[in-house]
């Protein structure tokens, strides 16, 4: 524990011109007295740590000193590629590894480049969760993430069907965890179950245990490609019914934001050209009539439902109630 702290202290001083005892204590999560003892221990070991007293004083390394302890460990190198997702790193339990990796990289850089990481952080930030929702970190995510990094089999229990209600049932699974995906604040595991690759929501796992044995990873597996294909297939599978609508030119543009974008684009491409009044008839795949009612009602007078009659009646009723409300 102390050896790791001493190494981190050297890397911190190598990455910065000087640091006060308070700054080092905060970074190392120890007391200032411990910082003083550690600095003395480094000096006794031959590391040229120099202490300057006074208001502007602090600790620094004698100019030109370079440590060779800048090699990245595997988990640190892997975590570094995700360093633009600090929240995701915390949820997977990799924040410390990423912090150590950034320190080592900073220590290895030329002095003129040591502000590269902070410069990038001031200019770019990736916010993965969706709007209007408070993301929850799945309790079992760190265990699953560790198994993914280490190619270890997972023995798990998974809540299948029914979501969180009483009808959900737990099933036992042995999985080869290939990769994690964070989509709109929700974590998913892409894993091989038997001979098939499947997608599992992390928050539906009720128990997981990483086995001692590792699995043989299929090097041809492409996580981004697999996810894109499955996500597109899932979106298509939700569109189980069709509605026919007439939309104005403005309504056609608004329609893109009222449903599945790929499905809307395909429906508009297949629709006949607009008539003299600028309106066109579109056959649109939707998840259900209830979902379609909520999505299409937002287009207001830019859309008319043609079929089915059940949905047309609901729109007519909504329009009448609005008229009465604003009379």
Coordinates of C-alpha atoms in Angstrom, one line a residue:
X1 CA 0.0 0.0 0.0
X2 CA 2.7 2.5 1.0
X3 CA 4.9 1.5 -2.0
X4 CA 2.0 2.3 -4.4
X5 CA 1.5 5.7 -2.6
X6 CA 5.2 6.5 -2.9
X7 CA 5.2 5.8 -6.6
X8 CA 2.1 7.9 -7.1
X9 CA 3.8 10.8 -5.1
X10 CA 6.8 10.7 -7.5
X11 CA 4.6 10.7 -10.5
X12 CA 2.6 13.6 -9.2
X13 CA 5.7 15.6 -8.6
X14 CA 7.1 14.6 -12.0
X15 CA 3.9 15.8 -13.7
X16 CA 3.9 19.2 -12.0
X17 CA 6.5 21.8 -11.2
X18 CA 5.7 21.8 -7.5
X19 CA 3.0 20.8 -5.1
X20 CA 2.3 21.9 -1.5
X21 CA 2.0 19.3 1.3
X22 CA -1.8 20.1 1.4
X23 CA -2.1 19.4 -2.3
X24 CA -0.2 16.1 -2.0
X25 CA -2.2 15.1 1.0
X26 CA -5.4 15.6 -0.9
X27 CA -4.3 13.7 -3.9
X28 CA -2.9 10.8 -1.9
X29 CA -5.7 10.9 0.7
X30 CA -3.4 11.0 3.6
X31 CA -2.4 13.6 6.2
X32 CA 0.3 16.2 5.7
X33 CA 2.4 14.5 8.3
X34 CA 2.3 11.3 6.2
X35 CA 3.4 13.4 3.2
X36 CA 6.4 14.7 5.1
X37 CA 7.4 11.1 6.2
X38 CA 6.9 9.8 2.6
X39 CA 9.0 12.6 1.2
X40 CA 11.8 11.7 3.6
X41 CA 11.5 8.0 2.7
X42 CA 11.8 8.9 -1.0
X43 CA 14.9 11.0 -0.3
X44 CA 16.5 8.3 1.7
X45 CA 15.8 5.9 -1.2
X46 CA 17.7 8.2 -3.6
X47 CA 14.8 10.0 -5.2
X48 CA 15.7 13.7 -5.2
X49 CA 12.7 15.2 -3.6
X50 CA 13.4 18.8 -2.5
X51 CA 11.2 20.6 0.1
X52 CA 11.0 24.4 0.0
X53 CA 9.7 26.2 3.1
X54 CA 7.7 29.3 3.3
X55 CA 4.3 30.6 2.0
X56 CA 5.0 29.7 -1.6
X57 CA 7.0 26.6 -0.8
X58 CA 6.2 22.9 -1.4
X59 CA 7.8 19.8 -2.7
X60 CA 9.5 19.4 -6.1
X61 CA 11.9 17.0 -7.8
X62 CA 15.4 18.2 -8.7
X63 CA 15.3 19.4 -12.3
X64 CA 15.7 16.7 -14.9
X65 CA 14.8 13.7 -12.7
X66 CA 12.8 11.2 -14.5
X67 CA 11.3 8.0 -13.1
X68 CA 11.1 4.8 -15.2
X69 CA 7.9 3.8 -13.5
X70 CA 5.7 5.1 -16.3
X71 CA 4.8 1.7 -18.0
X72 CA 1.0 1.3 -18.2
X73 CA -0.6 -1.8 -16.7
X74 CA -3.2 -3.5 -18.8
X75 CA -6.2 -2.3 -16.8
X76 CA -4.8 1.3 -16.7
X77 CA -4.3 1.3 -20.5
X78 CA -7.8 0.0 -21.1
X79 CA -9.3 2.4 -18.7
X80 CA -7.4 5.3 -20.3
X81 CA -9.4 4.9 -23.6
X82 CA -12.6 5.5 -21.5
X83 CA -11.3 8.5 -19.6
X84 CA -13.8 10.7 -21.4
X85 CA -16.6 8.9 -19.5
X86 CA -15.8 9.7 -15.9
X87 CA -19.3 8.6 -14.7
X88 CA -19.0 5.3 -16.6
X89 CA -15.6 4.7 -15.1
X90 CA -16.9 5.2 -11.6
X91 CA -19.8 2.8 -12.2
X92 CA -17.5 0.1 -13.5
X93 CA -15.1 0.5 -10.6
X94 CA -12.2 1.8 -12.8
X95 CA -11.8 5.3 -11.6
X96 CA -8.6 4.6 -9.7
X97 CA -7.1 2.8 -12.7
X98 CA -7.9 5.7 -15.0
X99 CA -6.4 8.2 -12.5
X100 CA -3.2 6.2 -12.3
X101 CA -3.0 5.9 -16.0
X102 CA -3.4 9.7 -16.5
X103 CA -0.7 10.3 -14.0
X104 CA 1.7 8.0 -15.8
X105 CA 1.0 9.5 -19.1
X106 CA 1.5 13.0 -17.7
X107 CA 4.8 11.9 -16.2
X108 CA 6.0 10.5 -19.5
X109 CA 5.1 13.6 -21.5
X110 CA 7.3 16.5 -22.3
X111 CA 6.8 19.4 -19.9
X112 CA 5.2 21.5 -22.7
X113 CA 2.5 18.8 -23.3
X114 CA 1.6 18.0 -19.7
X115 CA -1.5 20.2 -19.7
X116 CA -2.9 18.2 -22.7
X117 CA -5.4 16.2 -20.6
X118 CA -6.7 19.2 -18.7
X119 CA -6.8 21.2 -21.9
X120 CA -9.0 18.5 -23.6
X121 CA -11.2 18.2 -20.6
X122 CA -11.9 21.9 -20.7
X123 CA -13.1 21.6 -24.3
X124 CA -14.9 18.3 -24.6
X125 CA -17.3 16.4 -22.4
X126 CA -19.5 13.3 -23.2
X127 CA -22.8 13.1 -21.3
X128 CA -24.1 9.6 -21.9
X129 CA -27.4 9.6 -19.9
X130 CA -30.6 10.7 -21.6
X131 CA -32.6 13.9 -20.7
X132 CA -35.3 13.9 -18.0
X133 CA -34.2 10.8 -16.3
X134 CA -32.0 10.1 -13.3
X135 CA -29.7 7.2 -14.2
X136 CA -29.2 4.4 -11.6
X137 CA -26.0 2.5 -11.2
X138 CA -26.6 -1.2 -11.3
X139 CA -25.2 -2.7 -8.1
X140 CA -23.7 -5.7 -9.9
X141 CA -22.0 -3.7 -12.7
X142 CA -18.4 -3.6 -11.2
X143 CA -18.4 -7.4 -10.9
X144 CA -19.6 -7.9 -14.4
X145 CA -17.1 -5.2 -15.7
X146 CA -14.3 -7.0 -14.0
X147 CA -15.3 -10.3 -15.7
X148 CA -15.5 -8.6 -19.1
X149 CA -12.0 -7.2 -18.7
X150 CA -10.6 -10.5 -17.5
X151 CA -12.5 -12.8 -20.0
X152 CA -13.9 -14.8 -17.1
X153 CA -17.1 -16.8 -17.3
X154 CA -20.1 -15.5 -15.4
X155 CA -22.6 -17.6 -13.5
X156 CA -25.7 -15.4 -13.2
X157 CA -29.3 -15.2 -12.4
X158 CA -31.4 -13.0 -14.7
X159 CA -34.9 -11.6 -14.3
X160 CA -36.6 -12.4 -17.5
X161 CA -39.8 -10.8 -18.7
X162 CA -42.2 -8.7 -16.6
X163 CA -39.7 -6.0 -15.8
X164 CA -39.8 -5.3 -12.1
X165 CA -43.3 -6.6 -11.4
X166 CA -44.4 -9.9 -9.8
X167 CA -44.7 -11.8 -13.0
X168 CA -40.9 -11.7 -13.6
X169 CA -39.0 -15.0 -13.3
X170 CA -35.4 -15.6 -12.5
X171 CA -33.4 -17.9 -14.8
X172 CA -29.9 -19.3 -14.3
X173 CA -27.3 -18.5 -17.0
X174 CA -23.6 -19.2 -17.6
X175 CA -22.3 -16.4 -19.8
X176 CA -19.1 -15.5 -21.6
X177 CA -19.2 -11.7 -21.2
X178 CA -17.8 -10.1 -24.3
X179 CA -18.6 -6.4 -23.8
X180 CA -20.6 -3.6 -22.1
X181 CA -22.6 -0.9 -23.7
X182 CA -24.0 2.2 -22.1
X183 CA -27.0 3.4 -24.0
X184 CA -29.0 6.5 -22.9
X185 CA -28.0 5.9 -19.3
X186 CA -28.8 2.2 -19.3
X187 CA -26.1 -0.5 -19.1
X188 CA -26.2 -3.6 -21.3
X189 CA -24.1 -6.8 -21.4
X190 CA -23.3 -8.4 -24.7
X191 CA -22.5 -12.1 -24.0
X192 CA -22.3 -15.5 -25.5
X193 CA -24.8 -18.0 -24.0
X194 CA -24.1 -21.4 -25.5
X195 CA -23.5 -20.8 -29.2
X196 CA -25.6 -17.6 -29.4
X197 CA -24.7 -14.0 -28.7
X198 CA -27.4 -12.1 -26.7
X199 CA -27.9 -8.8 -25.0
X200 CA -28.8 -8.5 -21.3
X201 CA -29.8 -5.4 -19.3
X202 CA -27.4 -5.2 -16.3
X203 CA -30.1 -4.0 -13.9
X204 CA -32.0 -7.2 -14.5
X205 CA -29.3 -9.4 -13.1
X206 CA -30.2 -10.5 -9.6
X207 CA -26.9 -12.4 -8.8
X208 CA -23.6 -12.8 -10.6
X209 CA -20.4 -14.7 -9.7
X210 CA -17.2 -14.5 -11.8
X211 CA -15.9 -18.1 -12.3
X212 CA -12.2 -18.9 -12.0
X213 CA -12.0 -20.3 -15.5
X214 CA -11.7 -18.0 -18.5
X215 CA -13.4 -18.4 -21.9
X216 CA -11.8 -18.3 -25.3
X217 CA -12.7 -15.0 -26.9
X218 CA -13.8 -15.1 -30.5
X219 CA -11.4 -12.5 -32.0
X220 CA -13.8 -11.9 -34.9
X221 CA -16.5 -10.5 -32.6
X222 CA -17.1 -6.9 -33.3
X223 CA -18.9 -5.2 -30.4
X224 CA -19.9 -2.0 -32.1
X225 CA -21.2 -3.8 -35.1
X226 CA -23.0 -6.4 -33.0
X227 CA -24.7 -3.7 -30.9
X228 CA -25.7 -1.7 -34.0
X229 CA -27.3 -4.7 -35.6
X230 CA -29.1 -5.8 -32.5
X231 CA -30.3 -2.3 -31.6
X232 CA -31.7 -1.8 -35.1
X233 CA -33.4 -5.2 -35.0
X234 CA -34.9 -4.4 -31.5
X235 CA -36.2 -1.1 -32.8
X236 CA -37.8 -2.8 -35.8
X237 CA -39.3 -5.6 -33.6
X238 CA -41.3 -2.9 -31.6
X239 CA -43.1 -1.7 -34.7
X240 CA -45.9 -4.2 -34.7
X241 CA -48.7 -2.3 -36.4
X242 CA -49.3 0.4 -39.1
X243 CA -51.3 3.6 -39.3
X244 CA -52.0 5.7 -42.4
X245 CA -51.8 9.5 -42.1
X246 CA -51.8 12.6 -44.2
X247 CA -49.1 15.2 -43.3
X248 CA -48.3 18.7 -44.5
X249 CA -44.8 19.6 -45.6
X250 CA -44.1 20.9 -42.1
X251 CA -45.8 17.8 -40.6
X252 CA -43.4 15.6 -42.6
X253 CA -40.5 17.3 -41.1
X254 CA -41.9 17.1 -37.6
X255 CA -42.7 13.4 -38.1
X256 CA -39.0 12.6 -38.0
X257 CA -39.0 13.5 -34.3
X258 CA -42.3 11.8 -33.4
X259 CA -41.3 8.1 -33.9
X260 CA -38.5 5.8 -34.9
X261 CA -36.3 7.9 -37.2
X262 CA -35.3 5.0 -39.5
X263 CA -38.9 3.8 -39.9
X264 CA -40.2 7.3 -40.5
X265 CA -37.5 8.0 -43.1
X266 CA -38.3 4.7 -44.9
X267 CA -42.1 5.5 -44.8
X268 CA -41.6 9.0 -46.2
X269 CA -39.3 7.7 -49.0
X270 CA -42.0 5.1 -50.0
X271 CA -44.9 7.6 -49.9
X272 CA -46.2 9.2 -53.1
X273 CA -45.2 12.8 -53.9
X274 CA -47.2 15.6 -52.2
X275 CA -50.4 16.8 -53.8
X276 CA -51.2 20.3 -55.0
X277 CA -52.0 21.3 -51.4
X278 CA -48.5 20.1 -50.2
X279 CA -49.9 17.2 -48.2
X280 CA -49.0 13.6 -48.7
X281 CA -50.3 10.2 -47.5
X282 CA -47.9 8.1 -45.5
X283 CA -48.2 4.5 -44.2
X284 CA -46.2 4.5 -40.9
X285 CA -45.1 1.5 -38.8
X286 CA -45.8 2.1 -35.1
X287 CA -45.4 0.3 -31.8
X288 CA -49.1 0.3 -30.9
X289 CA -52.1 2.6 -31.4
X290 CA -51.7 3.9 -27.9
X291 CA -48.0 4.9 -28.6
X292 CA -49.0 6.3 -32.0
X293 CA -51.7 8.5 -30.4
X294 CA -49.2 10.0 -28.0
X295 CA -46.5 10.5 -30.6
X296 CA -48.6 11.8 -33.5
X297 CA -50.9 14.1 -31.4
X298 CA -47.9 16.3 -31.0
X299 CA -48.1 17.3 -34.7
X300 CA -51.4 18.9 -34.1
X301 CA -53.1 20.4 -37.2
X302 CA -50.1 19.3 -39.4
X303 CA -51.3 15.7 -39.4
X304 CA -54.6 13.9 -40.1
X305 CA -55.2 10.2 -39.2
X306 CA -56.8 8.3 -42.1
X307 CA -56.7 4.8 -40.7
X308 CA -57.4 2.8 -38.6
X309 CA -60.8 4.2 -37.8
X310 CA -60.3 3.6 -34.1
X311 CA -57.3 5.9 -34.0
X312 CA -59.1 8.5 -36.2
X313 CA -62.0 8.6 -33.7
X314 CA -59.5 9.1 -30.8
X315 CA -57.9 12.1 -32.6
X316 CA -61.4 13.6 -33.4
X317 CA -62.4 13.2 -29.8
X318 CA -59.1 14.9 -28.6
X319 CA -59.7 17.7 -31.1
X320 CA -63.2 18.3 -29.9
X321 CA -62.1 18.4 -26.2
X322 CA -59.4 20.9 -27.1
X323 CA -61.9 23.0 -28.9
X324 CA -64.2 23.0 -25.9
X325 CA -61.3 23.8 -23.6
X326 CA -60.3 26.8 -25.6
X327 CA -63.7 28.0 -26.6

